[in-house]
mmCIF file of C-alpha atoms in Angstrom:
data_model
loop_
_atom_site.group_PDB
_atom_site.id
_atom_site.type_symbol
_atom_site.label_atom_id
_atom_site.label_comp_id
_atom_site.label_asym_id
_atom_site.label_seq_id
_atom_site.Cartn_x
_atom_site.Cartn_y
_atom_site.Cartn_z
ATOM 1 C CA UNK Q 21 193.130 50.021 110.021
ATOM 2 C CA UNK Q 22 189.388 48.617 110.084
ATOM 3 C CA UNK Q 23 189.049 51.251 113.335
ATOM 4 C CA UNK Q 24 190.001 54.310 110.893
ATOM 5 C CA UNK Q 25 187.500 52.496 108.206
ATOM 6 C CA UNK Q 26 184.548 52.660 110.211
ATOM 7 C CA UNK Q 27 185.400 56.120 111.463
ATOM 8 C CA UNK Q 28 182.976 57.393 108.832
ATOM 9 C CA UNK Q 29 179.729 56.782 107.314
ATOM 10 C CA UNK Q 30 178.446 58.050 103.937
ATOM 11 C CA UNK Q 31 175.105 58.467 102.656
ATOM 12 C CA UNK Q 32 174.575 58.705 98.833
ATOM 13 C CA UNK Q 33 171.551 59.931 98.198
ATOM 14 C CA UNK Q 34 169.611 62.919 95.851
ATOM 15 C CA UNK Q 35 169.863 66.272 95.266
ATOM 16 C CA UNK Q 36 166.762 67.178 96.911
ATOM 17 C CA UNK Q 37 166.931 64.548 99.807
ATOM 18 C CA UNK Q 38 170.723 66.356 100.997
ATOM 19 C CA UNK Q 39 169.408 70.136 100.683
ATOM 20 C CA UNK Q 40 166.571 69.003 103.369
ATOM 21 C CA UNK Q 41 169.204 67.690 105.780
ATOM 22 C CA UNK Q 42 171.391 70.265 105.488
ATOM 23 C CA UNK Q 43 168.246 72.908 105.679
ATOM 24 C CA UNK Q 44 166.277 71.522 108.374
ATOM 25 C CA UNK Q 45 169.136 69.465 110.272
ATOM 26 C CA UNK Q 46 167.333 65.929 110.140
ATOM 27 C CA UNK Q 47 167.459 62.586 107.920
ATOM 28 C CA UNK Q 48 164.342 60.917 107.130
ATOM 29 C CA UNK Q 49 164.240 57.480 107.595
ATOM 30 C CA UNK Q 50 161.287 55.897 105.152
ATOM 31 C CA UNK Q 51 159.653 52.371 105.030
ATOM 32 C CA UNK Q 52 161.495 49.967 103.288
ATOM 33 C CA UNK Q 53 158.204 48.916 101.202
ATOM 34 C CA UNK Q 54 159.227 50.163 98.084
ATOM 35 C CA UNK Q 55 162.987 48.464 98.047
ATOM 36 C CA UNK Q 56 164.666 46.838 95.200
ATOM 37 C CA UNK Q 57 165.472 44.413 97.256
ATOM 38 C CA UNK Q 58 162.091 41.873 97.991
ATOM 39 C CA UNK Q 59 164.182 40.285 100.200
ATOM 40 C CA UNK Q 60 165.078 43.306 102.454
ATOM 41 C CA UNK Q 61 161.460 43.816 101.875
ATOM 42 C CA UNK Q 62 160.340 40.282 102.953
ATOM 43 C CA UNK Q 63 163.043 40.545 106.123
ATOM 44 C CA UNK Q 64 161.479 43.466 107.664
ATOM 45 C CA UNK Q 65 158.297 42.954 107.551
ATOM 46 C CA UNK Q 66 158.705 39.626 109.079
ATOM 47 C CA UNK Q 67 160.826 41.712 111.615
ATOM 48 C CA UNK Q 68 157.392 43.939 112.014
ATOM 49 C CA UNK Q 69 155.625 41.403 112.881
ATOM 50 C CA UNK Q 70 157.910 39.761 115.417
ATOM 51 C CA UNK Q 71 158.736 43.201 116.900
ATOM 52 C CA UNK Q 72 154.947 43.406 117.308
ATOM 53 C CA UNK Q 73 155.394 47.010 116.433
ATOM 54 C CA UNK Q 74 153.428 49.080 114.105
ATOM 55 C CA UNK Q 75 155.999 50.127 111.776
ATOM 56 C CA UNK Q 76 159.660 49.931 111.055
ATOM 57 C CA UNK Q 77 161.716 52.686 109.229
ATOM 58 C CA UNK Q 78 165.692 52.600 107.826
ATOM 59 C CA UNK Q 79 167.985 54.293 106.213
ATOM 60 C CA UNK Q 80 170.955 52.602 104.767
ATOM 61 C CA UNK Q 81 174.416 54.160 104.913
ATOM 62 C CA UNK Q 82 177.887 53.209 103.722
ATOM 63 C CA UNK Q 83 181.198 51.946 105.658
ATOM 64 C CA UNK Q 84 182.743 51.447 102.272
ATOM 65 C CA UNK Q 85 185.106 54.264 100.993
ATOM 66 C CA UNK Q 86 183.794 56.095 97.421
ATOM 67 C CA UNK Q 87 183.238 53.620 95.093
ATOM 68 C CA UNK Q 88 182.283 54.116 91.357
ATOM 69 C CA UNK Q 89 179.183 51.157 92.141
ATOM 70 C CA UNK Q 90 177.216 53.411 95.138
ATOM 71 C CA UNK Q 91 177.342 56.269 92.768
ATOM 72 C CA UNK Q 92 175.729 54.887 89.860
ATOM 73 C CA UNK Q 93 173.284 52.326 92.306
ATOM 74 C CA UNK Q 94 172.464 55.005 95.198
ATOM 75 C CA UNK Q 95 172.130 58.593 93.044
ATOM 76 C CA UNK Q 96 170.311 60.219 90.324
ATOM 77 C CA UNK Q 97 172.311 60.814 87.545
ATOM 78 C CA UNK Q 98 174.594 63.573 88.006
ATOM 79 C CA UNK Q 99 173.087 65.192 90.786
ATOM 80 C CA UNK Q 100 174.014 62.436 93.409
ATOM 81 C CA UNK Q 101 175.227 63.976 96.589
ATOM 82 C CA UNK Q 102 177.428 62.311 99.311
ATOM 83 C CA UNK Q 103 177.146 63.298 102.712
ATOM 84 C CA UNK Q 104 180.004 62.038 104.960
ATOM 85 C CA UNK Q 105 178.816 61.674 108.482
ATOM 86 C CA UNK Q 106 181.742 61.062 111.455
ATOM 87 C CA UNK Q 107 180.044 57.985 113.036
ATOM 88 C CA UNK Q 108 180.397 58.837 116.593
ATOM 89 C CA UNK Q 109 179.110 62.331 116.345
ATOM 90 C CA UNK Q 110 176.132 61.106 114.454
ATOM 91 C CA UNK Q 111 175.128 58.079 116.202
ATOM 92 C CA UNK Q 112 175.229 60.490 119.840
ATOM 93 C CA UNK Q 113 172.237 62.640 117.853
ATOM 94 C CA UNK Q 114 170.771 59.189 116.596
ATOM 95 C CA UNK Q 115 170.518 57.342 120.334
ATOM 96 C CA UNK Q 116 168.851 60.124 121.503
ATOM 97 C CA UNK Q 117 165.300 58.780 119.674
ATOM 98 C CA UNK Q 118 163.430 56.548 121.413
ATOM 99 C CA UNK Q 119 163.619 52.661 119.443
ATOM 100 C CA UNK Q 120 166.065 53.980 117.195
ATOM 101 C CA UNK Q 121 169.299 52.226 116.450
ATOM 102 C CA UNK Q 122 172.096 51.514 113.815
ATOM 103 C CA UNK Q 123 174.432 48.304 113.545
ATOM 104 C CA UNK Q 124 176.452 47.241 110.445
ATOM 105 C CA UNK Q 125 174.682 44.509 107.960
ATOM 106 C CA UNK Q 126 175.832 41.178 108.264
ATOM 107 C CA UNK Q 127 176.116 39.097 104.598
ATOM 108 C CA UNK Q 128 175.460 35.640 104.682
ATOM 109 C CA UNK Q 129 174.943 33.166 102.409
ATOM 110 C CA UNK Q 130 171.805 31.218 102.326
ATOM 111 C CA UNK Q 131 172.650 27.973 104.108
ATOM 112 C CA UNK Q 132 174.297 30.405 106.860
ATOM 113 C CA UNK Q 133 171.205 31.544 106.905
ATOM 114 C CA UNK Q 134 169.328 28.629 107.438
ATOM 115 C CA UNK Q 135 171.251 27.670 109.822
ATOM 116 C CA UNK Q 136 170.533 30.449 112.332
ATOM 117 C CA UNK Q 137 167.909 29.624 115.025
ATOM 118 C CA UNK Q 138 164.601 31.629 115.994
ATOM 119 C CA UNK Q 139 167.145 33.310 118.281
ATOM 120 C CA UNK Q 140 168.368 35.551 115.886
ATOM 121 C CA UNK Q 141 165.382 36.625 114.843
ATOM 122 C CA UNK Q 142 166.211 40.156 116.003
ATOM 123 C CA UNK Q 143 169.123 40.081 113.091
ATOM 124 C CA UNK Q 144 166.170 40.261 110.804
ATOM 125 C CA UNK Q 145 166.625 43.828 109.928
ATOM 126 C CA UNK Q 146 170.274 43.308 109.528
ATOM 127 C CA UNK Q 147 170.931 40.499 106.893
ATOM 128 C CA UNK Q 148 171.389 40.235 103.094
ATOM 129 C CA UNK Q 149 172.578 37.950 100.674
ATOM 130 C CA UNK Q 150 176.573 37.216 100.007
ATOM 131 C CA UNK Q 151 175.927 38.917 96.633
ATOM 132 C CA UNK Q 152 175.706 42.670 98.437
ATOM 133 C CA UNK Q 153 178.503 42.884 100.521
ATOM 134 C CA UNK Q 154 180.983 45.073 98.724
ATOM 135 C CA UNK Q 155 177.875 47.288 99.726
ATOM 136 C CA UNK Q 156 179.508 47.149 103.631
ATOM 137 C CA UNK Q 157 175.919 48.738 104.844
ATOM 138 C CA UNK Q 158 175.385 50.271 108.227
ATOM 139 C CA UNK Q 159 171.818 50.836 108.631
ATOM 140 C CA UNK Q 160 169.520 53.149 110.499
ATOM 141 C CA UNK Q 161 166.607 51.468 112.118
ATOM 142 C CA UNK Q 162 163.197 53.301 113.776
ATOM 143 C CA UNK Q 163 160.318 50.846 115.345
ATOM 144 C CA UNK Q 164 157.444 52.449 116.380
ATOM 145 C CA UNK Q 165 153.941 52.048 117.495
ATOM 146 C CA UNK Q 166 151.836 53.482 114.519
ATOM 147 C CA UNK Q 167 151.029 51.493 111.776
ATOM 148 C CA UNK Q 168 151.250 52.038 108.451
ATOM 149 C CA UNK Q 169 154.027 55.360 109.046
ATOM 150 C CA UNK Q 170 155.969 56.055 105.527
ATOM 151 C CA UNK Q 171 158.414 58.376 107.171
ATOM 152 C CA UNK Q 172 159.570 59.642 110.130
ATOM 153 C CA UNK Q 173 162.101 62.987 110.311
ATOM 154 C CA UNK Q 174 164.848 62.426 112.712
ATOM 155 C CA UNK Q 175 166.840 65.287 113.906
ATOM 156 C CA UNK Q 176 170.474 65.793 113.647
ATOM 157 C CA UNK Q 177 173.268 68.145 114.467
ATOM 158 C CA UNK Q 178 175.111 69.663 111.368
ATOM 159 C CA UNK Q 179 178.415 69.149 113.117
ATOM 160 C CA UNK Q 180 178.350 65.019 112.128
ATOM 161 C CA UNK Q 181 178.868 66.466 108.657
ATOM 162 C CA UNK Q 182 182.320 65.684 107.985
ATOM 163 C CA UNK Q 183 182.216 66.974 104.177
ATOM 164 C CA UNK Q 184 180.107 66.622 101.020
ATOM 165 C CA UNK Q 185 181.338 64.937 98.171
ATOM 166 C CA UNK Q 186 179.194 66.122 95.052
ATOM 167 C CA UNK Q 187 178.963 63.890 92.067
ATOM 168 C CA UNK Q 188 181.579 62.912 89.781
ATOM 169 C CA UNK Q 189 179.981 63.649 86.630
ATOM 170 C CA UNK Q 190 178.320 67.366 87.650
ATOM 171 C CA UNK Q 191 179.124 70.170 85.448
ATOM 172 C CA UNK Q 192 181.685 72.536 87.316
ATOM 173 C CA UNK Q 193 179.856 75.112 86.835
ATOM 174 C CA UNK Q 194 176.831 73.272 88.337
ATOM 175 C CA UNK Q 195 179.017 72.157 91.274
ATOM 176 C CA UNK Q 196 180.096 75.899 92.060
ATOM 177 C CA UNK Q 197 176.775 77.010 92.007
ATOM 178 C CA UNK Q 198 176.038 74.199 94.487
ATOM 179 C CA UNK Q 199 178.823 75.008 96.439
ATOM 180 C CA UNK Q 200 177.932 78.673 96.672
ATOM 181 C CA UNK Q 201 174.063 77.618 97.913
ATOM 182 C CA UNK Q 202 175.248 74.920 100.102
ATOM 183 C CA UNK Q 203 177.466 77.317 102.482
ATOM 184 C CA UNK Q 204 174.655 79.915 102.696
ATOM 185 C CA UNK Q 205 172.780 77.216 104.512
ATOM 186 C CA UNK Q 206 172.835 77.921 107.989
ATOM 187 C CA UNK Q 207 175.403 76.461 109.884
ATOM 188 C CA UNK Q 208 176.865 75.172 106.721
ATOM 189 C CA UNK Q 209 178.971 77.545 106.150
ATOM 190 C CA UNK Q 210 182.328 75.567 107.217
ATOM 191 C CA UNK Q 211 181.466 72.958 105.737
ATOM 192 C CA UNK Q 212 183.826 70.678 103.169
ATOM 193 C CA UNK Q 213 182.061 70.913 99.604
ATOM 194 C CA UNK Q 214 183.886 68.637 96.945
ATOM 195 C CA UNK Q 215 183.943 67.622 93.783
ATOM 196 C CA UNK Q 216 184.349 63.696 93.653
ATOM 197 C CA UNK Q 217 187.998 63.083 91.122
ATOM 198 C CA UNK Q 218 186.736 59.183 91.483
ATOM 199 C CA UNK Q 219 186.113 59.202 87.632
ATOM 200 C CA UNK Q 220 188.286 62.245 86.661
ATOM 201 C CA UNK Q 221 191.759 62.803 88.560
ATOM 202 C CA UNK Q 222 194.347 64.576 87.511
ATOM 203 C CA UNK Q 223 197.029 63.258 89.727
ATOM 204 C CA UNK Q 224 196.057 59.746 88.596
ATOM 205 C CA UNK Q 225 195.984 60.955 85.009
ATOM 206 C CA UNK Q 226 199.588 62.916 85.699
ATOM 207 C CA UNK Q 227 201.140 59.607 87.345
ATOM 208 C CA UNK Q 228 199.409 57.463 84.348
ATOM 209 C CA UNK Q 229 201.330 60.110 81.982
ATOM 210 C CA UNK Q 230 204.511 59.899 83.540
ATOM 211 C CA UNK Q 231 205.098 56.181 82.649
ATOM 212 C CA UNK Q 232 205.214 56.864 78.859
ATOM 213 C CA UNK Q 233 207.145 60.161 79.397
ATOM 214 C CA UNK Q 234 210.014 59.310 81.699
#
């Protein structure tokens, strides 16, 4: 069962952000400066530094199946798009960039923490607190040798794209529209485009109606 789990990852993200995947076949991974999290912040920088590289880049995906909590933390109102990546196919396009890699984030507590050696300094990049881990992250990571880089284009093939779930709380007639743009994107074409039901389902509503009707 965990196997199937991890069969996909997802990427919640913006509007904007999934058009230029989809158009130009590429994610772009960014610094991690400007993250909520000061820790993650803190983590990679000390990472940097032991790396002795000039800059580290991520992107941060999703093992976890849709959840109401990455739609509301991870998107933009109700323009959040999901783009559901088959791992394997993906991570073939992502080994082929030179000191990139990806690896699932470990969530420890902070006396597990403290009790790692200087050994595991390489998990740097990889750890959060306890608190985060109904996020079950899998995380893109870039080193490389220029300092100071903000963001770095990676390319990708379109066929990783295992569908597109669009946000639960877009318009219909805002997600056709999206639909109809989305699959004159080249190679998009075949594509899955959804509509998330996680917030409005009518087979959960019908089954909900069924116990006061019976």
């Amino acid at each position: 069962m965990a196997r199937n789990l991890e069969k996909f990852v997802r990427r919640y993200t913006t509007l904007s952000s999934a058009l230029d995947t989809l158009a130009q076949q590429r994610l772009v991974l960014l610094s991690p400066s400007k993250w909520d999290d000061l820790n993650d912040v803190r983590f990679m920088e000390l990472y940097r530094s032991h790396a002795q590289v000039g800059s580290v880049l991520a992107l941060c995906c999703t093992l976890a199946t849709e959840t109401y909590h990455h739609w509301r933390v991870f998107t933009q109102g109700m323009e959040g798009i999901c783009l559901e990546f088959e791992r394997s196919l993906l991570e073939s396009d992502l080994y082929a960039v030179p000191g990139l890699e990806t690896r699932k984030v470990d969530y420890l507590k902070v006396s597990d923490l403290e009790g790692l050696s200087p050994a595991n300094a390489h998990r740097l990049p990889y750890v959060k607190r306890e608190g985060f881990s109904d996020e079950r992250e899998w995380r893109i990571l870039l080193t490389c040798n220029e300092d100071a880089v903000m963001a770095k284009p990676v390319p990708i093939n379109l066929r990783s794209i295992n569908r597109i779930l669009l946000n639960p709380w877009m318009p219909s007639a805002l997600a056709d529209n999206l639909r109809a743009i989305i699959r004159n994107i080249p190679g998009c074409r075949s594509i899955k485009v959804e509509a998330s039901r996680l917030t409005n389902s009518e087979r959960w509503k019908s089954a909900g109606k069924a116990l006061v009707t019976r």
